[in-house]
mmCIF file with all atom_site columns, C-alpha atoms in Angstrom:
data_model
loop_
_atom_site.group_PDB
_atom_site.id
_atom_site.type_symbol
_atom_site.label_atom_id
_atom_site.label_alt_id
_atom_site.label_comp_id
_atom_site.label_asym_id
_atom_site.label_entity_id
_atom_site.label_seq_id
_atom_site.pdbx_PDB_ins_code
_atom_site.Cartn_x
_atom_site.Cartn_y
_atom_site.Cartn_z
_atom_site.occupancy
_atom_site.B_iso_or_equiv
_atom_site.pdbx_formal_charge
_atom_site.auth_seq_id
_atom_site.auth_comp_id
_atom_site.auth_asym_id
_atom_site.auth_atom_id
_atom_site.pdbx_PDB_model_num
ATOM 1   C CA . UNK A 1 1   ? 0.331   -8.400  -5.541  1.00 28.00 ? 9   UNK A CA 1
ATOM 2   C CA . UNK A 1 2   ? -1.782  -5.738  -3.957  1.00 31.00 ? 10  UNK A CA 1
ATOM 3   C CA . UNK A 1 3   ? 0.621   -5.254  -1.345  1.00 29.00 ? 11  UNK A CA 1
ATOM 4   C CA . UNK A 1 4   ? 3.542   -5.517  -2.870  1.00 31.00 ? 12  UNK A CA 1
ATOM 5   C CA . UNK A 1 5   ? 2.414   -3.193  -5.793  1.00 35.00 ? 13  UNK A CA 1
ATOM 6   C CA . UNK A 1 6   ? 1.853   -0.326  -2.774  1.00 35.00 ? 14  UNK A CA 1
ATOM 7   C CA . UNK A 1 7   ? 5.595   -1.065  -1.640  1.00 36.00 ? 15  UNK A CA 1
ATOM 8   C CA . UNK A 1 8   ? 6.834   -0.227  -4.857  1.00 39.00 ? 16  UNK A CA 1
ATOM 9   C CA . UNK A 1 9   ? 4.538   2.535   -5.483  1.00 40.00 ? 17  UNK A CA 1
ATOM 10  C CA . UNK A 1 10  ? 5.683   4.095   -1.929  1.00 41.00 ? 18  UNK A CA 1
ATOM 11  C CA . UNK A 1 11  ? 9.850   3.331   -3.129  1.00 41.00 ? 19  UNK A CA 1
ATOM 12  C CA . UNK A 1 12  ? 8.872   5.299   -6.028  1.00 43.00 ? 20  UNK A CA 1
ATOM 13  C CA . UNK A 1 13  ? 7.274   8.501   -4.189  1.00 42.00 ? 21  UNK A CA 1
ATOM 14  C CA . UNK A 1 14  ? 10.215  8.332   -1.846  1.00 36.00 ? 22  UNK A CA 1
ATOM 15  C CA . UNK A 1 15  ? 12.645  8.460   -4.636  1.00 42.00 ? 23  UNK A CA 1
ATOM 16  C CA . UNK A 1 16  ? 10.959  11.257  -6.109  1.00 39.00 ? 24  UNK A CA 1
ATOM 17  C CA . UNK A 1 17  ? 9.545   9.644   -9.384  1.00 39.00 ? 25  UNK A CA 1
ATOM 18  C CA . UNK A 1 18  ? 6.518   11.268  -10.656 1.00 42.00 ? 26  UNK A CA 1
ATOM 19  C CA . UNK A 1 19  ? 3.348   8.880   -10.306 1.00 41.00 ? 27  UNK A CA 1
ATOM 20  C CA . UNK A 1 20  ? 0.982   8.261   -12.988 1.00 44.00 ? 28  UNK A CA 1
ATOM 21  C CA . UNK A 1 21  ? -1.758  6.325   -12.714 1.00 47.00 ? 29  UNK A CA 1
ATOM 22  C CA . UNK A 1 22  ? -4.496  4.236   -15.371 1.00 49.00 ? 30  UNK A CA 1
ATOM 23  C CA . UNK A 1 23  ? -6.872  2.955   -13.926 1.00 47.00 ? 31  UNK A CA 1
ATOM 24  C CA . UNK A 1 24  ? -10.128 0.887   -14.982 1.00 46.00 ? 32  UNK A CA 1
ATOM 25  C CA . UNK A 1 25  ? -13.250 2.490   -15.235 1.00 38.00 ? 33  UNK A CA 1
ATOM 26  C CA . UNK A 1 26  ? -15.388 -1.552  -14.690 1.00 40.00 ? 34  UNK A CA 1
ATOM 27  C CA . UNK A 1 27  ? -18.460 -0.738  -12.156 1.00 39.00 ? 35  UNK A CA 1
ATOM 28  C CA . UNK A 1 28  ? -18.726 -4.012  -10.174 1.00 40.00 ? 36  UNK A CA 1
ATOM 29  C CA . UNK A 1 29  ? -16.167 -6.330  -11.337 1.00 38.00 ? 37  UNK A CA 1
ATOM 30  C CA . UNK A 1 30  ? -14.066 -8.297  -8.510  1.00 38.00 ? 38  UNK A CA 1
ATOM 31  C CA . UNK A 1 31  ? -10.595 -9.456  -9.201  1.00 37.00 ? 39  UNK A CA 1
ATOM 32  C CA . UNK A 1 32  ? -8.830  -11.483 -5.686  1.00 36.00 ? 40  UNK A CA 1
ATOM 33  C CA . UNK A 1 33  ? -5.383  -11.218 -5.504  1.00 37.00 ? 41  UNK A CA 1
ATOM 34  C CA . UNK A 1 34  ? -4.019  -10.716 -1.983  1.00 37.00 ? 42  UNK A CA 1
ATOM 35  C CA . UNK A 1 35  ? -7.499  -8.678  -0.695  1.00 38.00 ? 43  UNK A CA 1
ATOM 36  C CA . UNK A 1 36  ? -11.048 -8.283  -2.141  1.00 39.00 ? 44  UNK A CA 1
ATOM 37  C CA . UNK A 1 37  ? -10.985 -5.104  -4.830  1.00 43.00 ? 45  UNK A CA 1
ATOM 38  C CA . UNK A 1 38  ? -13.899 -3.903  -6.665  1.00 46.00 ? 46  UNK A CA 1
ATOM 39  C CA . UNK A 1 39  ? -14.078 -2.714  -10.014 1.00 49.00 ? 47  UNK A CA 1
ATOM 40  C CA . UNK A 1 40  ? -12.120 0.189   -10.251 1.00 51.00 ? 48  UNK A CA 1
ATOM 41  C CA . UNK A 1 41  ? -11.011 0.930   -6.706  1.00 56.00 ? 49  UNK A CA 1
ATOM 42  C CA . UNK A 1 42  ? -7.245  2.021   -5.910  1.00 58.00 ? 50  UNK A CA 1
ATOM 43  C CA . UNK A 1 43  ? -6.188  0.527   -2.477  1.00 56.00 ? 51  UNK A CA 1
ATOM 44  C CA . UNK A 1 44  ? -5.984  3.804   -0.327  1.00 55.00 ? 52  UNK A CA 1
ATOM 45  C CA . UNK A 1 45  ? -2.050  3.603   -0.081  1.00 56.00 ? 53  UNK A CA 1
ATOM 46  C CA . UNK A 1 46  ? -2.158  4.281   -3.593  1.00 58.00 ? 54  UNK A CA 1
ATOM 47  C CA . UNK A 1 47  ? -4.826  6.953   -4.060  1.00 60.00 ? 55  UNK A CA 1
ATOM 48  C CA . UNK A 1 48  ? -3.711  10.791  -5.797  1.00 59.00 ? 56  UNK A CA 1
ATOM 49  C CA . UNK A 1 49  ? -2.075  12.799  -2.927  1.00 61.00 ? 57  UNK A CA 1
ATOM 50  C CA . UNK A 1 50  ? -0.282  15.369  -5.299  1.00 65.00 ? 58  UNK A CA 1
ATOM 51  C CA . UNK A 1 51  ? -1.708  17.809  -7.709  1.00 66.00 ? 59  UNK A CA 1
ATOM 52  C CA . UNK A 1 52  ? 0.972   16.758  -9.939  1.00 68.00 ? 60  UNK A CA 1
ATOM 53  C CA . UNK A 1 53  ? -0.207  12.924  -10.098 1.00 70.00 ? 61  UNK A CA 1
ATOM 54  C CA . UNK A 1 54  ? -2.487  12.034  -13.474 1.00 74.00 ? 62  UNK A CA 1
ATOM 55  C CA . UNK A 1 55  ? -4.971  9.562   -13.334 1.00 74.00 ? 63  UNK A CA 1
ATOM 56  C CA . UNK A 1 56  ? -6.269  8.737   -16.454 1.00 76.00 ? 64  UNK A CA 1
ATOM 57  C CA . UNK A 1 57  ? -9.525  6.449   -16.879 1.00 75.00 ? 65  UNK A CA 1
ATOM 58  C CA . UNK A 1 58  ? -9.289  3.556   -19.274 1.00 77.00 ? 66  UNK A CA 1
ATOM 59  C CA . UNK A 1 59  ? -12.250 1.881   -21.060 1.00 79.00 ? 67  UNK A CA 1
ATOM 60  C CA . UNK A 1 60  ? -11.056 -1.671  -21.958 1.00 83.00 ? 68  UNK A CA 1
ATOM 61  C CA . UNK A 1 61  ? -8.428  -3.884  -21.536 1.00 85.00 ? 69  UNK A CA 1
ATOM 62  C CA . UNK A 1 62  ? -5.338  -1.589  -23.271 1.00 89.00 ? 70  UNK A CA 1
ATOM 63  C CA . UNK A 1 63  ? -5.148  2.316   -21.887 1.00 88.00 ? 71  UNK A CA 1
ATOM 64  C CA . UNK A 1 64  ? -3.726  3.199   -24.800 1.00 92.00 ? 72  UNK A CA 1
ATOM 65  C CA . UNK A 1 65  ? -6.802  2.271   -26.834 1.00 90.00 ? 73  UNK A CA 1
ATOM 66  C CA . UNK A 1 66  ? -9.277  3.513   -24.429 1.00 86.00 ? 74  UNK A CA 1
ATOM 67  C CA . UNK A 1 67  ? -7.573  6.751   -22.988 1.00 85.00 ? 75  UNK A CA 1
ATOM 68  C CA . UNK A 1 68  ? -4.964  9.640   -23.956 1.00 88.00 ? 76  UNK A CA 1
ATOM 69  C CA . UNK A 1 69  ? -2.052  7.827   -22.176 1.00 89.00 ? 77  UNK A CA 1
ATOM 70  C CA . UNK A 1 70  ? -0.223  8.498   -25.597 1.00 91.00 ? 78  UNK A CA 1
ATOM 71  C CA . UNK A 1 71  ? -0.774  11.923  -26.355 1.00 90.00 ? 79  UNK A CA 1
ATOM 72  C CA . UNK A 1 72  ? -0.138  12.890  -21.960 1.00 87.00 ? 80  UNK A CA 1
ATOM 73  C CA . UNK A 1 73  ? 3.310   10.950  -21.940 1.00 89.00 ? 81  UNK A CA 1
ATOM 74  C CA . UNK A 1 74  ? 4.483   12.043  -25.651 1.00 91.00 ? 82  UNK A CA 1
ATOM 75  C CA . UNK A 1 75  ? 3.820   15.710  -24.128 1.00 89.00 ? 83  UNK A CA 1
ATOM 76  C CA . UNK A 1 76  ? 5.542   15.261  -20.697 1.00 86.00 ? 84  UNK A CA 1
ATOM 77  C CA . UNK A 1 77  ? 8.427   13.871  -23.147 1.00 89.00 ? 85  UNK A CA 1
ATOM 78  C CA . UNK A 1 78  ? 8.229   10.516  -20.909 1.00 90.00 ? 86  UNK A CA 1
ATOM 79  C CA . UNK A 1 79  ? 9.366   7.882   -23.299 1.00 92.00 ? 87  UNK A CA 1
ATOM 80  C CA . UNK A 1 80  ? 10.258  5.188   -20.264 1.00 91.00 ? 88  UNK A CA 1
ATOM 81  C CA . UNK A 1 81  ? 7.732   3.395   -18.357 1.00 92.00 ? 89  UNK A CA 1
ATOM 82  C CA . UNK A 1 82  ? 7.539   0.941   -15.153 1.00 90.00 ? 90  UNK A CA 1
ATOM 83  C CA . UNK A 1 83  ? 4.380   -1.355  -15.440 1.00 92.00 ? 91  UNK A CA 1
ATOM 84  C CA . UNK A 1 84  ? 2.351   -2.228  -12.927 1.00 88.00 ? 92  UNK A CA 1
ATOM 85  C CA . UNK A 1 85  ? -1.155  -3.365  -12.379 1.00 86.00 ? 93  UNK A CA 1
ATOM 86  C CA . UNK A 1 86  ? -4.053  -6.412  -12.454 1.00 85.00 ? 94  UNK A CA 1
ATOM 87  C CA . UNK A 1 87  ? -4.390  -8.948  -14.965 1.00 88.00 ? 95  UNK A CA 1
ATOM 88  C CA . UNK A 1 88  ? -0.858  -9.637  -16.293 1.00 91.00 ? 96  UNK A CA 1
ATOM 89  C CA . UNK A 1 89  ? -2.091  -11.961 -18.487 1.00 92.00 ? 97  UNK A CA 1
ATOM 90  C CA . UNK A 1 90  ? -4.534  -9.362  -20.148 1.00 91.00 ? 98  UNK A CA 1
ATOM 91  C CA . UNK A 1 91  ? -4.719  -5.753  -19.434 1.00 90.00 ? 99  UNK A CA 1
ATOM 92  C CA . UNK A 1 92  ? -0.581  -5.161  -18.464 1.00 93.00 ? 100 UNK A CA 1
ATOM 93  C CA . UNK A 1 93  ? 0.476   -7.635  -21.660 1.00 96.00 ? 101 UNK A CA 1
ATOM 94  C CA . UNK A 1 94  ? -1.889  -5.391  -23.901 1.00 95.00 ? 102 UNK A CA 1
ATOM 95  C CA . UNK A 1 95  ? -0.662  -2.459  -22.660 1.00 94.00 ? 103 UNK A CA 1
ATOM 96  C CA . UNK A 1 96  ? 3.428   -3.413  -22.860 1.00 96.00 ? 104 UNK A CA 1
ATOM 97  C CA . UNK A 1 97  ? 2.577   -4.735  -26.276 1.00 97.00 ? 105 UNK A CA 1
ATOM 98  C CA . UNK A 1 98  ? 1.333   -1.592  -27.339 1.00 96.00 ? 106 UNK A CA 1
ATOM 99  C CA . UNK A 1 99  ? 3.883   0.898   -25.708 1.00 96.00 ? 107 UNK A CA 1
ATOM 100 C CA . UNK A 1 100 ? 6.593   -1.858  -27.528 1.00 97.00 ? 108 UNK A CA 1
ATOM 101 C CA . UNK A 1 101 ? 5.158   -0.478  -30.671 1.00 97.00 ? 109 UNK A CA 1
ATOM 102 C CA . UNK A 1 102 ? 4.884   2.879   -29.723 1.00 97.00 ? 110 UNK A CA 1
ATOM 103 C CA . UNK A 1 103 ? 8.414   3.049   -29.253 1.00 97.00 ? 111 UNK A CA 1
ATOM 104 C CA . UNK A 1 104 ? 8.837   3.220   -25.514 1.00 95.00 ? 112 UNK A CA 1
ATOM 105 C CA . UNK A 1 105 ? 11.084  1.345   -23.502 1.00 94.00 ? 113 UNK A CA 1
ATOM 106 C CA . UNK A 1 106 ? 9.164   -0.769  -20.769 1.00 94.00 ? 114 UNK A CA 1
ATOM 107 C CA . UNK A 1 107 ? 9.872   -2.413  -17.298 1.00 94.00 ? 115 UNK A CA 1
ATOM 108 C CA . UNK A 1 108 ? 7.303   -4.489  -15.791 1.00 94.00 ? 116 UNK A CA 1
ATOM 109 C CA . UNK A 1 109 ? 7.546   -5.133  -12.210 1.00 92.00 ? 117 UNK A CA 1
ATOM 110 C CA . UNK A 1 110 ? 6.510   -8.423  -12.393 1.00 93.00 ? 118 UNK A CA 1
ATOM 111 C CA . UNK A 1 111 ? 5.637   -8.600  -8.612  1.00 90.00 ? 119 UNK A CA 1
ATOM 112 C CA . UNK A 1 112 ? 3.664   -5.764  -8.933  1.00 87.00 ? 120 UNK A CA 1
ATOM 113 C CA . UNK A 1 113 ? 1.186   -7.520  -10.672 1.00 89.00 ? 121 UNK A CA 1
ATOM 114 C CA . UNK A 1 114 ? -0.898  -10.182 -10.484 1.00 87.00 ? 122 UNK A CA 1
ATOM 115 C CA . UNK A 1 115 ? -3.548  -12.307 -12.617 1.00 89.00 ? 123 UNK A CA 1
ATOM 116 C CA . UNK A 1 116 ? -6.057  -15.166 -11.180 1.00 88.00 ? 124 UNK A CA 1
ATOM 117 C CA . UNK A 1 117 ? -4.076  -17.392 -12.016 1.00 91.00 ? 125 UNK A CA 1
ATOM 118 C CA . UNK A 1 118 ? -0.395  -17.776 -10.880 1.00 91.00 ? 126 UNK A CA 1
ATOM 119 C CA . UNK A 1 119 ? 0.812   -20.047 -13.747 1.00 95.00 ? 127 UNK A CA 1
ATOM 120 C CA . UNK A 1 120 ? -0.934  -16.996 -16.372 1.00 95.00 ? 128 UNK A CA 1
ATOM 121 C CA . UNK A 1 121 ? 1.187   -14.415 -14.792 1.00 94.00 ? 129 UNK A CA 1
ATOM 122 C CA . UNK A 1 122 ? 4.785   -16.445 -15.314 1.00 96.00 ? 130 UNK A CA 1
ATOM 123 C CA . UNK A 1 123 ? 3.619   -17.564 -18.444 1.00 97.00 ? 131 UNK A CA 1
ATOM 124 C CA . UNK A 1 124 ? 3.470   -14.013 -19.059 1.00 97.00 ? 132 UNK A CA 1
ATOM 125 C CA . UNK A 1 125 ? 6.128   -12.469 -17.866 1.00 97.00 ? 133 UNK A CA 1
ATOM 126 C CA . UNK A 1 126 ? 8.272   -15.341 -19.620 1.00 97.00 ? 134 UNK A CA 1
ATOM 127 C CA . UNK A 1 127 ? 6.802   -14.729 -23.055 1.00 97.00 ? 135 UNK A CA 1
ATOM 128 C CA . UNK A 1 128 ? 7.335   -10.816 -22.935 1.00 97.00 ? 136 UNK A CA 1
ATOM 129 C CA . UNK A 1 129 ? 10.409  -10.606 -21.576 1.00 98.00 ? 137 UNK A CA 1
ATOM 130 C CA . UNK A 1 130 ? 13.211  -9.280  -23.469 1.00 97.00 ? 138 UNK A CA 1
ATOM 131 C CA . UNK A 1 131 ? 11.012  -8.843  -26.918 1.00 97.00 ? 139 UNK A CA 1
ATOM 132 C CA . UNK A 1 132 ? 8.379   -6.062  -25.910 1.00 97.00 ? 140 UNK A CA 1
ATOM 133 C CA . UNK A 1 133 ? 10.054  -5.368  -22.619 1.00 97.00 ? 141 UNK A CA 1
ATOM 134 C CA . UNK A 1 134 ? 12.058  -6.065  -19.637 1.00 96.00 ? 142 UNK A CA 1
ATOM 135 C CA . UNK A 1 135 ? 10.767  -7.715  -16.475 1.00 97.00 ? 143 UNK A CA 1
ATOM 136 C CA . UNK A 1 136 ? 12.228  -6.953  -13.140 1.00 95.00 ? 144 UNK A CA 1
ATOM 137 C CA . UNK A 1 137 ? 11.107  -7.495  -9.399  1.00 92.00 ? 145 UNK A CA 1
ATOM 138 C CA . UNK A 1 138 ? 10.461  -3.926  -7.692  1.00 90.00 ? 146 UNK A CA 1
ATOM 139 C CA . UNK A 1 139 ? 13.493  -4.125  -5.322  1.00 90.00 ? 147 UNK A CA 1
ATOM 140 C CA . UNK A 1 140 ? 15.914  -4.771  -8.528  1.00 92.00 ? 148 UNK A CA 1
ATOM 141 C CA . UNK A 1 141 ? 14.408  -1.561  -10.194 1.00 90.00 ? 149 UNK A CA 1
ATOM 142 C CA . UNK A 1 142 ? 14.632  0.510   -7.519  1.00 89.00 ? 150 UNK A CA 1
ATOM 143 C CA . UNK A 1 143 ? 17.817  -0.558  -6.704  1.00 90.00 ? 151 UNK A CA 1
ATOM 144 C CA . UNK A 1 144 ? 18.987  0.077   -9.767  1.00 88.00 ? 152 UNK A CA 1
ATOM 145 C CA . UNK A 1 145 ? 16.571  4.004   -9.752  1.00 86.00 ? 153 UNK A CA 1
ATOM 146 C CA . UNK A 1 146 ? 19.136  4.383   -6.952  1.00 87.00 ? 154 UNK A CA 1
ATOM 147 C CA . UNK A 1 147 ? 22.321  3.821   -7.681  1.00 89.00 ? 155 UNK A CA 1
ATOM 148 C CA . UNK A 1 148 ? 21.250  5.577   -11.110 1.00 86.00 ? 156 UNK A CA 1
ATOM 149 C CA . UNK A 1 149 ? 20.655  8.562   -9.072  1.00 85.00 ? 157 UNK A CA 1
ATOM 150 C CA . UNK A 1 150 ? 23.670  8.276   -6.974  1.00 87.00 ? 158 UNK A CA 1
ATOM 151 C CA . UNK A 1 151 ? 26.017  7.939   -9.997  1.00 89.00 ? 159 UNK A CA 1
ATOM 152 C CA . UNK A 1 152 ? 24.632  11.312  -11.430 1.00 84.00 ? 160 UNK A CA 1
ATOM 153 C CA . UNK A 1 153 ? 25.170  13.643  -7.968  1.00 79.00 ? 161 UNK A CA 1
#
């Protein structure tokens, strides 16, 4: 999920979508998915390269518990979101749970994330879909990002 999480991420910079990034702030913690990552390391294909990029550092499971994700998007007037990250099962559901009652519309990329356990992850994306959001596979969305874009030249 690793990998296919940096595909996306690199579809989105190359179709111009402003990156924002949560990430966990858990010294020592190792999750494997398709490579090794320790606590709170971003794979180097998906590290800040733009002044413009947020990264905001969470403190448990939800962001929006632990970290201003609220008050950063409500100001930037961003009231869509595309999910992505580890532990589908815990940290993304919390977090598409919460933006559901928040009142923003939600995407997760469902191959752009991954949980230890394969069976947690469809469970997952099964039990969320179409109540607190609406799951997609990367190429759909951006697929869709593009002919979105093409309809409004």
């Amino acid at each position: 999920a690793v990998l296919r999480t940096v595909a996306g991420y690199d579809a989105a910079r190359f179709e111009s979508m402003e990156a924002r990034f949560v990430k966990p702030f858990f010294p020592g913690e190792t999750l494997r998915t398709e490579m090794w990552i320790r606590g709170n390391d971003v794979h180097f294909r998906c590290r800040v390269v733009g002044r413009d990029e947020i990264v905001l550092n969470k403190l448990s499971t939800n962001a929006f518990t632990s970290s201003p994700v609220d008050a950063v998007l409500r100001y930037m007037g961003i009231r869509k979101l595309l999910v992505a990250g580890v532990n589908t099962n815990y940290c993304v559901e919390s977090f598409i749970r919460t933006a559901y009652d928040l009142g923003y519309e939600t995407v997760l990329l469902e191959d752009c994330c991954a949980t230890l356990d394969p069976r947690h992850h469809a469970a997952t994306c099964e039990a969320i879909d179409g109540i607190f959001c609406r799951v997609y596979r990367s190429d759909e969305m951006i697929a869709a990002i593009r002919r979105r874009a093409s309809q409004a030249r």
